[in-house]
Amino acid sequence: MTRPTARVLAMLELLQAGGQRTVGDLAERLGVDERTVRRYAEHLADLGIPVQAQRGRYGGYRLAPGYKLPPLMLTDDEAVAVVMGLRAAERAGLATTDHTAAVSALAKVSRVLPRVLAKRLDSLMSTAEFTTAVGAAAPVGAEILLGLAAAAEERRTVVIEYTAWDGTESQRELDVYGLVFHSGRWYATGYDRGREDVRTFRLDRIAAVRPSDGTFDVPPGFDATTQVVSGIAAVPWAHDVSVVLHTTLADAAGRLPKSVGRLTEHDDGVLLETRAERLDGMARMLASLGVEFEISAPAALCGEVLALSERLRANAARGHSHLRPWQAQTQIHRETHPREKT
């Protein structure tokens, strides 16, 4: 749903609350100017909704007295399919960055269902339990997902702003061949014009999508799912990294790009779960955070952190090579803490 359409429907909800709303009040609630509110009212009227306008300094809009939207006519099986589909999408990680979207959608569906059916569905949702965990993937913005889907359908090239796992940002011109939801994550696969090769991108690492001038055709026989799954399986660096950061969730989120991985609360701080192409790069990133941490997996990452610490120690001591080790330590301390007495 585009943003203007969403705001038109939001205006309809405000008017359904009853009474007359001034143009200024509607504009403030919707975050638009008064001219746009009048245009939204025209859209509603074009849809057959009886919006009544009152002119004058304190004029505004209201729905015709007695007007109600008809109830959503679903059979019991259809209603169960809709409600359980929304809940399944939420738990599978299909939700967008608006974590409340599925919840609010369920509430809106329940409001327009016949009362008896809505009550039965409420009973189902209050008693149902699930054994599968909530989706682990970082959610994807609706504009990103819908923008890429439109580009794939219309065969229109787009430019994406992409952040790699290590925080490196780049702009990529992409022919989107398809979108795939796999193992809790959304992926876009297609032809990267800058790299002149078919590449796969995680959608939760895409910050923006904008149209380009190019068009394309999908190669005959191309299978997006096969491309994504086989590409992930063939990656030689399948390092699953799990590190406990001894800090707060808010602090960790401020220190790390969202694309790095998943952050969740842990008994000892924050659990960082990600995948790394190079463990030495992951070691450097952890060292740059400025917080204490404990590596859970893989064990090889511990060795990389130790190797990094030895290199740093050697580099620090090289500037005081004429001193013995204990003298170098003392000299470095004096230079970095000039006000302390040793």
Coordinates of N, CA and C in Angstrom, one line a residue, residues 2-217:
T2 N 0.6 2.2 -0.9 CA 1.4 3.4 -1.0 C 1.1 4.3 0.2
R3 N 2.0 5.2 0.5 CA 1.8 6.1 1.6 C 0.5 7.0 1.4
P4 N 0.3 7.6 0.2 CA -0.9 8.4 0.1 C -2.2 7.6 0.3
T5 N -2.2 6.4 -0.2 CA -3.4 5.5 0.0 C -3.6 5.2 1.4
A6 N -2.5 4.9 2.1 CA -2.6 4.7 3.6 C -3.2 5.9 4.3
R7 N -2.8 7.1 3.9 CA -3.3 8.3 4.6 C -4.7 8.5 4.3
V8 N -5.2 8.2 3.0 CA -6.6 8.3 2.7 C -7.4 7.4 3.6
L9 N -7.0 6.2 3.8 CA -7.7 5.3 4.6 C -7.6 5.7 6.1
A10 N -6.5 6.3 6.5 CA -6.4 6.8 7.9 C -7.4 8.0 8.1
M11 N -7.6 8.8 7.1 CA -8.6 9.9 7.2 C -10.0 9.3 7.3
L12 N -10.3 8.2 6.5 CA -11.6 7.6 6.6 C -11.8 7.0 8.1
E13 N -10.8 6.5 8.7 CA -10.9 6.0 10.0 C -11.2 7.1 11.0
L14 N -10.6 8.3 10.8 CA -10.8 9.4 11.7 C -12.3 9.9 11.5
L15 N -12.8 9.9 10.3 CA -14.1 10.4 10.1 C -15.1 9.3 10.6
Q16 N -14.8 8.1 10.6 CA -15.7 7.0 11.1 C -15.9 7.1 12.6
A17 N -15.0 7.8 13.3 CA -15.1 8.0 14.7 C -16.3 8.8 15.1
G18 N -16.9 9.5 14.1 CA -18.1 10.3 14.3 C -17.8 11.8 14.5
G19 N -18.8 12.6 14.2 CA -18.7 14.0 14.4 C -18.0 14.7 13.2
Q20 N -17.9 16.0 13.3 CA -17.2 16.7 12.2 C -15.7 17.0 12.6
R21 N -14.8 16.9 11.6 CA -13.4 17.2 11.8 C -13.1 18.4 11.0
T22 N -12.4 19.3 11.6 CA -11.9 20.5 10.9 C -10.8 20.1 10.0
V23 N -10.6 20.9 8.9 CA -9.5 20.6 8.0 C -8.2 20.7 8.7
G24 N -8.0 21.7 9.6 CA -6.8 21.8 10.3 C -6.5 20.6 11.2
D25 N -7.5 20.1 11.9 CA -7.3 18.9 12.7 C -6.9 17.7 11.9
L26 N -7.6 17.5 10.8 CA -7.2 16.4 9.9 C -5.8 16.5 9.4
A27 N -5.5 17.7 9.0 CA -4.1 17.9 8.4 C -3.1 17.6 9.5
E28 N -3.3 18.0 10.7 CA -2.3 17.7 11.8 C -2.3 16.2 12.1
R29 N -3.4 15.6 12.2 CA -3.4 14.1 12.5 C -2.7 13.3 11.4
L30 N -2.9 13.7 10.1 CA -2.3 13.0 9.0 C -0.9 13.4 8.6
G31 N -0.5 14.5 9.1 CA 0.9 15.0 8.8 C 1.0 15.5 7.4
V32 N -0.1 16.2 6.9 CA -0.1 16.8 5.6 C -0.6 18.2 5.7
D33 N -0.7 18.9 4.5 CA -1.2 20.3 4.6 C -2.7 20.2 4.3
E34 N -3.4 21.3 4.4 CA -4.8 21.4 4.3 C -5.3 21.1 2.9
R35 N -4.5 21.5 1.9 CA -4.9 21.3 0.5 C -4.9 19.8 0.2
T36 N -3.9 19.1 0.8 CA -3.9 17.6 0.6 C -5.1 16.9 1.3
V37 N -5.5 17.5 2.4 CA -6.7 16.9 3.1 C -7.9 17.0 2.1
R38 N -8.1 18.2 1.5 CA -9.2 18.3 0.6 C -9.1 17.4 -0.6
R39 N -7.9 17.1 -1.0 CA -7.7 16.1 -2.1 C -8.1 14.7 -1.7
Y40 N -7.7 14.4 -0.4 CA -8.1 13.1 0.1 C -9.6 12.9 0.2
A41 N -10.3 14.0 0.6 CA -11.8 14.0 0.7 C -12.4 13.7 -0.7
E42 N -11.8 14.3 -1.7 CA -12.3 14.0 -3.1 C -12.1 12.6 -3.5
H43 N -10.9 12.0 -3.0 CA -10.6 10.6 -3.3 C -11.7 9.7 -2.7
L44 N -12.1 10.0 -1.4 CA -13.1 9.2 -0.7 C -14.4 9.3 -1.4
A45 N -14.7 10.5 -1.8 CA -16.0 10.7 -2.5 C -16.0 9.9 -3.9
D46 N -14.9 9.9 -4.6 CA -14.8 9.1 -5.8 C -15.0 7.6 -5.6
L47 N -14.7 7.2 -4.3 CA -14.9 5.8 -4.0 C -16.3 5.5 -3.6
G48 N -17.2 6.5 -3.6 CA -18.5 6.3 -3.2 C -18.8 6.4 -1.7
I49 N -17.9 7.0 -1.0 CA -18.1 7.2 0.4 C -18.7 8.6 0.6
P50 N -19.8 8.7 1.3 CA -20.5 10.0 1.4 C -19.8 10.9 2.4
V51 N -18.8 11.7 1.9 CA -18.1 12.6 2.7 C -18.8 14.0 2.6
Q52 N -19.3 14.6 3.6 CA -20.0 15.8 3.6 C -19.0 17.0 4.0
A53 N -19.0 18.0 3.2 CA -18.1 19.2 3.5 C -18.9 20.3 4.0
Q54 N -18.3 21.0 5.0 CA -18.9 22.3 5.5 C -18.0 23.4 5.2
R55 N -18.4 24.4 4.5 CA -17.6 25.5 4.2 C -17.5 26.5 5.3
G56 N -16.6 27.5 5.2 CA -16.4 28.5 6.2 C -15.1 28.4 6.9
R57 N -14.9 29.4 7.8 CA -13.7 29.5 8.6 C -13.4 28.2 9.4
Y58 N -14.5 27.6 10.0 CA -14.3 26.5 10.8 C -14.9 25.2 10.1
G59 N -14.8 25.3 8.8 CA -15.4 24.2 8.0 C -14.5 22.9 8.1
G60 N -15.1 21.8 7.7 CA -14.4 20.5 7.8 C -15.2 19.5 7.1
Y61 N -15.0 18.2 7.5 CA -15.6 17.1 6.9 C -16.3 16.2 7.9
R62 N -17.3 15.5 7.5 CA -17.9 14.4 8.3 C -18.5 13.4 7.3
L63 N -18.8 12.2 7.8 CA -19.5 11.2 7.0 C -21.0 11.5 7.1
A64 N -21.7 11.1 6.1 CA -23.2 11.3 6.2 C -23.8 10.5 7.4
P65 N -24.7 11.1 8.1 CA -25.3 10.4 9.2 C -25.8 9.0 8.9
G66 N -25.5 8.1 9.8 CA -25.9 6.7 9.6 C -25.1 5.8 8.7
Y67 N -24.0 6.5 8.1 CA -23.2 5.7 7.2 C -22.2 4.8 7.9
K68 N -22.2 3.5 7.6 CA -21.2 2.6 8.2 C -20.7 1.7 7.0
L69 N -19.4 1.4 7.1 CA -18.8 0.5 6.2 C -19.4 -0.9 6.4
P70 N -19.7 -1.6 5.3 CA -20.3 -2.9 5.5 C -19.3 -3.9 6.1
P71 N -19.8 -4.9 6.9 CA -18.9 -5.8 7.5 C -18.2 -6.6 6.5
L72 N -17.0 -7.1 6.9 CA -16.2 -7.9 6.0 C -16.8 -9.3 6.0
M73 N -17.3 -9.7 4.8 CA -18.1 -11.0 4.7 C -17.1 -12.1 4.4
L74 N -16.7 -12.8 5.4 CA -15.9 -14.0 5.2 C -16.5 -15.2 5.8
T75 N -16.3 -16.4 5.2 CA -16.8 -17.6 5.8 C -15.9 -17.9 7.0
D76 N -16.2 -18.9 7.9 CA -15.4 -19.2 9.0 C -14.0 -19.7 8.5
D77 N -14.0 -20.5 7.5 CA -12.7 -21.0 7.0 C -11.9 -19.9 6.5
E78 N -12.5 -18.9 5.7 CA -11.7 -17.8 5.2 C -11.2 -16.9 6.3
A79 N -12.0 -16.7 7.4 CA -11.6 -15.8 8.5 C -10.4 -16.5 9.2
V80 N -10.5 -17.8 9.4 CA -9.4 -18.5 10.1 C -8.1 -18.4 9.2
A81 N -8.2 -18.5 7.9 CA -7.1 -18.5 7.0 C -6.4 -17.1 7.1
V82 N -7.2 -16.0 7.1 CA -6.7 -14.7 7.2 C -6.0 -14.4 8.5
V83 N -6.6 -14.8 9.6 CA -6.1 -14.5 11.0 C -4.8 -15.3 11.2
M84 N -4.9 -16.6 10.9 CA -3.7 -17.5 11.1 C -2.6 -17.1 10.2
G85 N -2.9 -16.7 9.0 CA -1.9 -16.2 8.0 C -1.1 -15.0 8.6
L86 N -1.8 -14.1 9.1 CA -1.2 -12.9 9.7 C -0.3 -13.3 10.9
R87 N -0.8 -14.2 11.7 CA 0.0 -14.7 12.9 C 1.2 -15.5 12.4
A88 N 1.1 -16.3 11.4 CA 2.2 -17.1 10.9 C 3.2 -16.2 10.3
A89 N 2.8 -15.2 9.5 CA 3.8 -14.2 9.0 C 4.6 -13.5 10.0
E90 N 3.9 -13.1 11.1 CA 4.6 -12.5 12.2 C 5.6 -13.4 12.8
R91 N 5.3 -14.6 13.0 CA 6.2 -15.6 13.7 C 7.3 -16.0 12.8
A92 N 7.1 -16.1 11.5 CA 8.1 -16.5 10.5 C 9.1 -15.4 10.2
G93 N 8.9 -14.2 10.7 CA 9.8 -13.1 10.4 C 9.5 -12.4 9.1
L94 N 8.2 -12.6 8.6 CA 7.8 -11.9 7.4 C 7.3 -10.5 7.7
A95 N 7.2 -10.1 8.9 CA 6.8 -8.8 9.3 C 7.8 -7.7 8.8
T96 N 7.3 -6.5 8.5 CA 8.1 -5.4 8.1 C 8.7 -4.8 9.4
T97 N 9.4 -3.6 9.1 CA 10.0 -2.9 10.3 C 9.0 -2.4 11.3
D98 N 7.8 -2.3 10.8 CA 6.7 -1.9 11.7 C 6.3 -3.1 12.5
H99 N 6.8 -3.4 13.7 CA 6.6 -4.6 14.4 C 5.1 -4.8 14.8
T100 N 4.4 -3.7 14.8 CA 3.0 -3.7 15.3 C 2.0 -3.9 14.1
A101 N 2.5 -4.0 12.9 CA 1.7 -4.1 11.7 C 0.7 -5.3 11.8
A102 N 1.3 -6.5 12.1 CA 0.4 -7.7 12.1 C -0.6 -7.6 13.2
V103 N -0.2 -7.0 14.4 CA -1.1 -6.9 15.5 C -2.3 -5.9 15.1
S104 N -1.9 -4.8 14.5 CA -2.9 -3.8 14.2 C -3.8 -4.3 13.1
A105 N -3.3 -5.1 12.1 CA -4.1 -5.6 11.0 C -5.1 -6.6 11.6
L106 N -4.6 -7.5 12.6 CA -5.5 -8.4 13.2 C -6.7 -7.7 13.9
A107 N -6.4 -6.6 14.6 CA -7.4 -5.8 15.3 C -8.4 -5.2 14.3
K108 N -7.9 -4.7 13.1 CA -8.8 -4.1 12.2 C -9.7 -5.2 11.5
V109 N -9.1 -6.3 11.2 CA -10.0 -7.4 10.7 C -11.0 -7.8 11.7
S110 N -10.7 -7.9 12.9 CA -11.6 -8.3 14.0 C -12.8 -7.3 14.1
R111 N -12.5 -6.0 13.9 CA -13.5 -5.0 14.1 C -14.6 -5.0 13.0
V112 N -14.2 -5.5 11.8 CA -15.2 -5.5 10.7 C -15.8 -6.8 10.5
L113 N -15.4 -7.8 11.3 CA -16.1 -9.1 11.1 C -17.4 -9.1 11.9
P114 N -18.3 -10.0 11.5 CA -19.5 -10.2 12.3 C -19.2 -10.6 13.7
R115 N -20.0 -10.1 14.7 CA -19.6 -10.2 16.1 C -19.4 -11.6 16.5
V116 N -20.3 -12.5 16.1 CA -20.2 -13.9 16.5 C -18.9 -14.5 16.0
L117 N -18.5 -14.3 14.8 CA -17.3 -14.9 14.2 C -16.1 -14.2 14.8
A118 N -16.1 -12.9 15.1 CA -15.0 -12.2 15.7 C -14.7 -12.8 17.1
K119 N -15.8 -13.1 17.9 CA -15.6 -13.7 19.2 C -15.0 -15.1 19.1
R120 N -15.4 -15.9 18.2 CA -14.8 -17.2 18.0 C -13.3 -17.1 17.7
L121 N -13.0 -16.2 16.8 CA -11.6 -16.0 16.5 C -10.7 -15.5 17.7
D122 N -11.3 -14.6 18.5 CA -10.6 -14.2 19.7 C -10.4 -15.3 20.6
S123 N -11.3 -16.3 20.7 CA -11.1 -17.4 21.5 C -10.0 -18.3 21.0
L124 N -9.9 -18.4 19.7 CA -8.8 -19.2 19.1 C -7.5 -18.6 19.4
M125 N -7.4 -17.2 19.2 CA -6.1 -16.6 19.4 C -5.7 -16.6 20.9
S126 N -6.6 -16.6 21.8 CA -6.3 -16.5 23.2 C -5.9 -17.9 23.7
T127 N -6.3 -19.0 23.0 CA -6.0 -20.3 23.5 C -4.9 -21.0 22.7
A128 N -4.6 -20.6 21.5 CA -3.6 -21.2 20.6 C -2.2 -21.0 21.2
E129 N -1.4 -22.0 21.1 CA 0.0 -21.9 21.4 C 0.9 -22.4 20.3
F130 N 2.1 -21.9 20.2 CA 3.0 -22.2 19.1 C 4.3 -22.8 19.6
T131 N 4.8 -23.8 18.9 CA 6.1 -24.4 19.4 C 7.2 -23.8 18.6
T132 N 7.0 -23.2 17.5 CA 8.1 -22.5 16.7 C 8.4 -21.2 17.3
A133 N 9.6 -20.8 17.2 CA 10.1 -19.5 17.7 C 9.7 -18.4 16.7
V134 N 9.6 -17.2 17.3 CA 9.3 -16.0 16.4 C 10.5 -15.8 15.5
G135 N 10.2 -15.4 14.2 CA 11.3 -15.2 13.2 C 12.5 -14.5 13.7
A136 N 13.7 -15.0 13.3 CA 14.9 -14.5 13.9 C 15.5 -13.4 13.0
A137 N 15.0 -13.2 11.8 CA 15.6 -12.3 10.8 C 15.3 -10.8 11.2
A138 N 16.2 -9.9 10.9 CA 15.9 -8.5 11.0 C 14.8 -8.2 10.0
P139 N 13.7 -7.5 10.5 CA 12.6 -7.2 9.6 C 13.0 -6.3 8.5
V140 N 12.2 -6.3 7.4 CA 12.5 -5.5 6.2 C 11.4 -4.4 6.1
G141 N 11.8 -3.2 5.7 CA 10.9 -2.1 5.5 C 10.0 -2.4 4.3
A142 N 8.7 -2.0 4.5 CA 7.7 -2.3 3.5 C 8.0 -1.6 2.2
E143 N 8.6 -0.4 2.3 CA 8.9 0.3 1.0 C 10.0 -0.4 0.3
I144 N 11.0 -1.0 1.0 CA 12.0 -1.7 0.3 C 11.5 -3.0 -0.4
L145 N 10.7 -3.7 0.4 CA 10.1 -5.0 -0.1 C 9.2 -4.7 -1.3
L146 N 8.3 -3.7 -1.2 CA 7.3 -3.5 -2.3 C 8.0 -2.8 -3.5
G147 N 9.0 -2.0 -3.2 CA 9.8 -1.4 -4.3 C 10.5 -2.4 -5.2
L148 N 11.2 -3.3 -4.5 CA 11.9 -4.4 -5.3 C 10.9 -5.3 -6.0
A149 N 9.8 -5.6 -5.3 CA 8.8 -6.5 -6.0 C 8.3 -5.8 -7.3
A150 N 8.0 -4.5 -7.2 CA 7.5 -3.8 -8.4 C 8.5 -3.8 -9.5
A151 N 9.8 -3.6 -9.1 CA 10.9 -3.6 -10.1 C 11.0 -4.9 -10.8
A152 N 10.9 -6.0 -10.0 CA 11.0 -7.3 -10.6 C 9.8 -7.6 -11.5
E153 N 8.6 -7.2 -11.2 CA 7.4 -7.4 -12.0 C 7.5 -6.6 -13.3
E154 N 7.9 -5.3 -13.1 CA 7.9 -4.4 -14.3 C 9.2 -4.5 -15.1
R155 N 10.2 -5.3 -14.7 CA 11.4 -5.5 -15.4 C 12.1 -4.1 -15.5
R156 N 12.2 -3.4 -14.4 CA 12.8 -2.1 -14.3 C 14.0 -2.1 -13.4
T157 N 15.1 -1.6 -13.9 CA 16.3 -1.6 -13.1 C 16.2 -0.6 -11.9
V158 N 16.8 -0.9 -10.8 CA 16.8 0.0 -9.6 C 18.2 0.2 -9.1
V159 N 18.4 1.2 -8.3 CA 19.6 1.5 -7.6 C 19.3 1.3 -6.1
I160 N 20.1 0.4 -5.5 CA 19.9 0.1 -4.1 C 21.1 0.7 -3.3
E161 N 20.8 1.1 -2.1 CA 21.9 1.5 -1.1 C 22.1 0.3 -0.2
Y162 N 23.2 -0.3 -0.3 CA 23.5 -1.6 0.4 C 24.6 -1.4 1.4
T163 N 24.4 -2.1 2.5 CA 25.5 -2.1 3.6 C 25.9 -3.5 3.8
A164 N 27.2 -3.8 3.5 CA 27.7 -5.2 3.7 C 27.8 -5.5 5.2
W165 N 28.1 -6.8 5.5 CA 28.1 -7.2 6.9 C 29.1 -6.5 7.7
D166 N 30.2 -6.0 7.1 CA 31.2 -5.2 7.9 C 30.9 -3.7 8.0
G167 N 29.8 -3.3 7.5 CA 29.4 -1.9 7.6 C 29.8 -1.1 6.3
T168 N 30.4 -1.7 5.3 CA 30.8 -1.0 4.1 C 29.5 -0.7 3.3
E169 N 29.4 0.6 2.9 CA 28.2 1.0 2.2 C 28.5 1.2 0.7
S170 N 27.6 0.9 -0.1 CA 27.8 1.0 -1.6 C 26.4 1.2 -2.3
Q171 N 26.5 1.7 -3.5 CA 25.3 1.8 -4.3 C 25.4 0.8 -5.5
R172 N 24.4 0.0 -5.7 CA 24.4 -1.0 -6.7 C 23.3 -0.9 -7.6
E173 N 23.6 -1.0 -8.9 CA 22.5 -0.9 -9.9 C 22.1 -2.4 -10.2
L174 N 20.8 -2.7 -10.0 CA 20.4 -4.1 -9.9 C 19.2 -4.3 -10.8
D175 N 19.3 -5.4 -11.6 CA 18.1 -5.9 -12.3 C 17.5 -7.0 -11.4
V176 N 16.4 -6.8 -10.8 CA 15.9 -7.7 -9.8 C 15.1 -8.9 -10.5
Y177 N 15.7 -10.1 -10.5 CA 15.1 -11.2 -11.1 C 14.1 -11.9 -10.2
G178 N 14.2 -11.8 -8.9 CA 13.2 -12.4 -8.0 C 13.5 -12.1 -6.6
L179 N 12.5 -12.3 -5.7 CA 12.6 -12.2 -4.3 C 12.3 -13.5 -3.7
V180 N 13.1 -13.9 -2.7 CA 13.0 -15.2 -2.0 C 13.1 -15.0 -0.5
F181 N 12.1 -15.6 0.2 CA 12.2 -15.7 1.7 C 12.7 -17.1 2.1
H182 N 13.9 -17.1 2.7 CA 14.6 -18.3 3.0 C 15.2 -18.2 4.4
S183 N 14.9 -19.2 5.2 CA 15.5 -19.4 6.5 C 15.4 -18.1 7.4
G184 N 14.2 -17.5 7.3 CA 13.9 -16.3 8.1 C 14.4 -15.0 7.6
R185 N 14.9 -15.0 6.3 CA 15.4 -13.7 5.7 C 14.8 -13.5 4.3
W186 N 14.7 -12.3 3.9 CA 14.3 -11.9 2.6 C 15.6 -11.7 1.8
Y187 N 15.6 -12.2 0.5 CA 16.7 -12.0 -0.4 C 16.2 -11.5 -1.7
A188 N 17.0 -10.6 -2.4 CA 16.8 -10.2 -3.7 C 17.9 -10.8 -4.6
T189 N 17.6 -11.4 -5.7 CA 18.7 -11.9 -6.5 C 18.5 -11.4 -7.9
G190 N 19.6 -11.1 -8.6 CA 19.5 -10.5 -9.9 C 20.8 -10.1 -10.4
Y191 N 20.8 -9.4 -11.6 CA 22.1 -9.0 -12.2 C 22.6 -7.7 -11.7
D192 N 23.8 -7.7 -11.1 CA 24.4 -6.5 -10.6 C 25.2 -5.9 -11.7
R193 N 24.8 -4.8 -12.2 CA 25.4 -4.2 -13.4 C 26.8 -3.7 -13.2
G194 N 27.1 -3.2 -12.0 CA 28.4 -2.8 -11.7 C 29.4 -3.9 -11.6
R195 N 29.0 -5.1 -11.1 CA 29.9 -6.2 -10.9 C 29.8 -7.2 -12.1
E196 N 28.8 -6.9 -13.0 CA 28.6 -7.7 -14.2 C 28.4 -9.2 -13.9
D197 N 27.6 -9.4 -12.9 CA 27.4 -10.8 -12.5 C 26.1 -10.9 -11.7
V198 N 25.5 -12.1 -11.6 CA 24.3 -12.3 -10.8 C 24.7 -12.4 -9.3
R199 N 24.1 -11.5 -8.5 CA 24.4 -11.5 -7.1 C 23.1 -11.6 -6.3
T200 N 23.3 -11.9 -5.0 CA 22.2 -12.0 -4.1 C 22.4 -11.0 -2.9
F201 N 21.3 -10.3 -2.5 CA 21.4 -9.3 -1.5 C 20.3 -9.5 -0.4
R202 N 20.7 -9.4 0.8 CA 19.8 -9.4 2.0 C 19.0 -8.1 2.0
L203 N 17.7 -8.2 2.1 CA 16.9 -7.0 2.1 C 17.0 -6.2 3.3
D204 N 17.3 -6.8 4.5 CA 17.4 -6.0 5.7 C 18.7 -5.2 5.7
R205 N 19.6 -5.4 4.7 CA 20.8 -4.6 4.6 C 20.6 -3.5 3.5
I206 N 19.4 -3.4 2.9 CA 19.2 -2.4 1.9 C 18.5 -1.2 2.5
A207 N 19.1 0.0 2.4 CA 18.6 1.2 3.1 C 17.6 1.9 2.2
A208 N 17.7 1.9 0.9 CA 16.8 2.6 0.0 C 16.8 2.0 -1.4
V209 N 15.7 2.2 -2.1 CA 15.5 1.7 -3.4 C 15.0 2.8 -4.3
R210 N 15.6 3.1 -5.4 CA 15.1 4.1 -6.3 C 15.2 3.6 -7.7
P211 N 14.3 4.1 -8.6 CA 14.2 3.6 -9.9 C 15.4 4.1 -10.8
S212 N 15.8 3.3 -11.7 CA 16.8 3.7 -12.7 C 16.2 3.7 -14.1
D213 N 17.0 4.1 -15.1 CA 16.5 4.2 -16.4 C 16.4 2.8 -17.2
G214 N 17.2 1.9 -16.7 CA 17.3 0.6 -17.4 C 16.1 -0.3 -17.3
T215 N 16.0 -1.2 -18.3 CA 15.0 -2.3 -18.3 C 15.8 -3.6 -18.6
F216 N 15.1 -4.7 -18.4 CA 15.8 -6.0 -18.6 C 14.9 -7.1 -18.8
D217 N 15.4 -8.2 -19.2 CA 14.6 -9.5 -19.3 C 15.3 -10.5 -18.4

